């Protein structure tokens, strides 16, 4: 599905990329969350953009000083991401890698893992593999920032996820934030999908 949509040039999940900086600042604000005390915004280090698409968010991270590796399974999207990074004069390591089966393509040690719309579209088995992969790739104390639709049947669109699902599957992580995402940028048919931001910390 994603290959076809990139071929058609229609990727609605990327339309809100310009709001990324505001959302991240809000999520990383030092506020008490779920009784976990305050959360300290991580200093720039190694970041992994999972399902990076055409590189909008990877470029924003690189502009903030992060050493970014950006992965996707759609080569057409990666090619556009490389051009976007070149135009923004930032260096990003774009790789064609499947997070559910990365093999030895990634060496780990990432202090920030970003997922804008990958996990929520995976099958049950793929989610199990995803959790194993990110656990292996994350540095101790790493942050995982995830954008996902709420649960629901939507035909070819992602089935979404929930706080309960996240907490049940990510047993080696602590969920420190679960907050509504801004829906203004979504096409009208998608504004009822209850999009959320989840922020987790590697135990």
Coordinates of C-alpha atoms in Angstrom, one line a residue:
X1 CA 0.0 0.0 0.0
X2 CA 2.7 2.5 1.0
X3 CA 4.7 1.9 -2.2
X4 CA 1.7 2.6 -4.3
X5 CA 0.8 5.8 -2.3
X6 CA 4.3 7.2 -2.6
X7 CA 4.2 6.4 -6.3
X8 CA 1.0 8.4 -6.6
X9 CA 2.6 11.2 -4.6
X10 CA -0.1 11.1 -1.9
X11 CA 1.2 10.6 1.7
X12 CA -1.3 12.4 4.0
X13 CA 0.5 11.3 7.1
X14 CA 3.3 13.7 6.1
X15 CA 1.1 16.8 5.7
X16 CA 1.6 17.9 9.3
X17 CA 5.4 17.6 9.3
X18 CA 5.7 21.4 9.8
X19 CA 4.0 21.0 13.2
X20 CA 6.5 18.4 14.4
X21 CA 8.7 20.9 16.2
X22 CA 5.8 22.2 18.3
X23 CA 4.5 18.8 19.1
X24 CA 7.9 17.5 20.2
X25 CA 8.5 20.6 22.4
X26 CA 5.2 20.0 24.1
X27 CA 5.8 16.3 24.7
X28 CA 9.3 16.8 26.0
X29 CA 8.2 19.6 28.4
X30 CA 9.2 19.0 32.0
X31 CA 5.7 18.2 33.4
X32 CA 4.6 15.4 35.7
X33 CA 3.2 12.5 33.7
X34 CA 1.5 9.4 35.0
X35 CA 3.1 9.8 38.4
X36 CA 6.6 9.3 36.9
X37 CA 7.9 12.7 38.0
X38 CA 9.4 15.1 35.5
X39 CA 10.7 14.1 32.2
X40 CA 14.0 15.6 31.0
X41 CA 14.2 16.5 27.3
X42 CA 17.1 14.4 25.8
X43 CA 20.2 16.1 24.6
X44 CA 20.9 15.5 20.9
X45 CA 22.6 12.2 20.3
X46 CA 21.9 9.3 18.0
X47 CA 18.4 9.1 16.6
X48 CA 16.6 6.5 14.6
X49 CA 13.6 7.6 12.4
X50 CA 11.5 4.5 11.9
X51 CA 9.4 4.5 8.8
X52 CA 10.9 7.8 7.8
X53 CA 9.1 8.3 4.5
X54 CA 10.4 11.3 2.6
X55 CA 12.5 12.5 5.5
X56 CA 10.5 15.4 6.8
X57 CA 11.0 14.5 10.5
X58 CA 14.5 13.2 10.0
X59 CA 15.5 16.6 8.6
X60 CA 14.0 18.4 11.6
X61 CA 15.9 16.2 14.0
X62 CA 19.1 16.8 12.1
X63 CA 18.6 20.5 12.2
X64 CA 18.4 20.2 16.0
X65 CA 21.8 18.6 16.1
X66 CA 20.8 14.9 16.1
X67 CA 22.9 12.2 14.3
X68 CA 20.1 10.7 12.4
X69 CA 19.6 7.3 10.8
X70 CA 16.4 7.2 8.8
X71 CA 14.9 3.9 7.7
X72 CA 12.0 2.8 5.5
X73 CA 11.1 -0.1 3.2
X74 CA 10.1 2.1 0.2
X75 CA 13.1 3.1 -1.9
X76 CA 11.2 5.8 -3.7
X77 CA 10.5 7.6 -0.4
X78 CA 14.1 7.2 0.7
X79 CA 15.4 8.8 -2.6
X80 CA 13.1 11.8 -2.0
X81 CA 14.4 12.0 1.6
X82 CA 18.0 12.1 0.5
X83 CA 17.1 15.0 -1.9
X84 CA 15.3 16.8 0.9
X85 CA 18.3 16.4 3.3
X86 CA 20.6 17.7 0.6
X87 CA 18.4 20.7 0.0
X88 CA 18.4 21.4 3.8
X89 CA 22.1 21.0 4.0
X90 CA 22.0 18.3 6.7
X91 CA 23.6 14.9 6.8
X92 CA 21.2 11.9 7.3
X93 CA 22.0 8.2 6.9
X94 CA 19.0 6.9 4.9
X95 CA 18.8 3.1 4.7
X96 CA 16.3 0.6 3.3
X97 CA 15.6 -1.4 6.4
X98 CA 12.5 -3.2 7.7
X99 CA 12.3 -2.5 11.5
X100 CA 10.5 -5.9 12.0
X101 CA 13.5 -7.7 10.5
X102 CA 16.6 -5.4 10.6
X103 CA 19.2 -8.1 10.7
X104 CA 22.6 -6.6 11.3
X105 CA 21.8 -3.5 9.2
X106 CA 21.6 -1.3 12.3
X107 CA 24.2 -1.3 15.2
X108 CA 22.0 0.1 17.9
X109 CA 22.8 2.6 20.7
X110 CA 20.1 5.1 19.7
X111 CA 19.1 7.5 22.4
X112 CA 15.9 8.7 20.5
X113 CA 13.7 6.5 18.4
X114 CA 11.0 8.3 16.4
X115 CA 7.9 6.5 14.9
X116 CA 5.4 8.6 13.1
X117 CA 2.8 6.1 11.8
X118 CA 4.8 2.9 11.6
X119 CA 3.8 0.7 14.5
X120 CA 0.1 1.4 14.3
X121 CA -0.1 -0.2 10.9
X122 CA 1.6 -3.5 11.7
X123 CA 0.1 -6.9 12.2
X124 CA 0.1 -8.7 15.5
X125 CA 3.2 -10.7 14.6
X126 CA 5.0 -7.7 13.1
X127 CA 4.4 -5.7 16.3
X128 CA 6.0 -8.5 18.3
X129 CA 9.1 -8.3 16.1
X130 CA 9.0 -4.5 16.2
X131 CA 9.2 -4.4 20.0
X132 CA 12.1 -6.9 20.0
X133 CA 14.0 -4.8 17.5
X134 CA 13.6 -1.4 19.1
X135 CA 14.5 -2.9 22.5
X136 CA 17.7 -4.2 21.0
X137 CA 18.5 -1.0 19.2
X138 CA 17.8 1.4 22.0
X139 CA 20.4 2.6 24.4
X140 CA 19.7 2.4 28.1
X141 CA 17.3 5.2 29.1
X142 CA 16.5 5.9 25.4
X143 CA 13.2 7.7 24.5
X144 CA 10.7 6.3 22.0
X145 CA 8.4 8.9 20.6
X146 CA 5.4 7.4 18.7
X147 CA 2.5 9.0 16.7
X148 CA -0.4 6.6 16.2
X149 CA -4.1 6.5 15.4
X150 CA -6.5 5.1 18.0
X151 CA -7.8 1.6 17.6
X152 CA -10.6 1.0 15.0
X153 CA -11.3 -0.9 11.7
X154 CA -10.6 1.4 8.7
X155 CA -10.2 -0.9 5.8
X156 CA -6.8 -0.4 4.2
X157 CA -5.9 2.4 6.7
X158 CA -3.8 1.5 9.8
X159 CA -5.8 -0.3 12.5
X160 CA -4.3 1.9 15.2
X161 CA -3.3 1.1 18.8
X162 CA -4.1 2.2 22.3
X163 CA -2.4 3.0 25.6
X164 CA -3.3 -0.4 26.9
X165 CA -1.7 -2.1 23.9
X166 CA 1.4 0.0 24.2
X167 CA 1.8 -0.8 27.9
X168 CA 1.1 -4.5 27.4
X169 CA 3.6 -5.0 24.7
X170 CA 6.4 -2.6 25.7
X171 CA 7.2 -4.3 29.0
X172 CA 10.8 -3.1 29.1
X173 CA 9.7 0.5 28.6
X174 CA 7.9 3.0 30.8
X175 CA 5.1 5.0 29.2
X176 CA 5.5 8.6 30.5
X177 CA 3.1 10.4 28.1
X178 CA -0.1 9.7 26.2
X179 CA -1.6 12.8 24.7
X180 CA -4.0 13.9 22.0
X181 CA -2.3 14.9 18.7
X182 CA -3.3 17.9 16.7
X183 CA -5.8 16.8 14.0
X184 CA -6.0 20.1 12.1
X185 CA -3.5 19.0 9.5
X186 CA -5.2 15.7 8.7
X187 CA -7.5 15.3 5.7
X188 CA -11.2 15.5 6.8
X189 CA -11.8 11.8 6.5
X190 CA -9.0 11.1 9.0
X191 CA -9.9 13.6 11.7
X192 CA -11.9 11.1 13.7
X193 CA -9.1 8.5 14.1
X194 CA -8.1 9.8 17.5
X195 CA -4.4 10.3 16.7
X196 CA -2.1 10.3 19.8
X197 CA 1.5 10.8 20.8
X198 CA 3.0 8.3 23.1
X199 CA 6.4 8.9 24.8
X200 CA 8.2 5.9 26.3
X201 CA 11.5 5.6 28.1
X202 CA 13.7 2.4 28.0
X203 CA 13.9 0.9 31.5

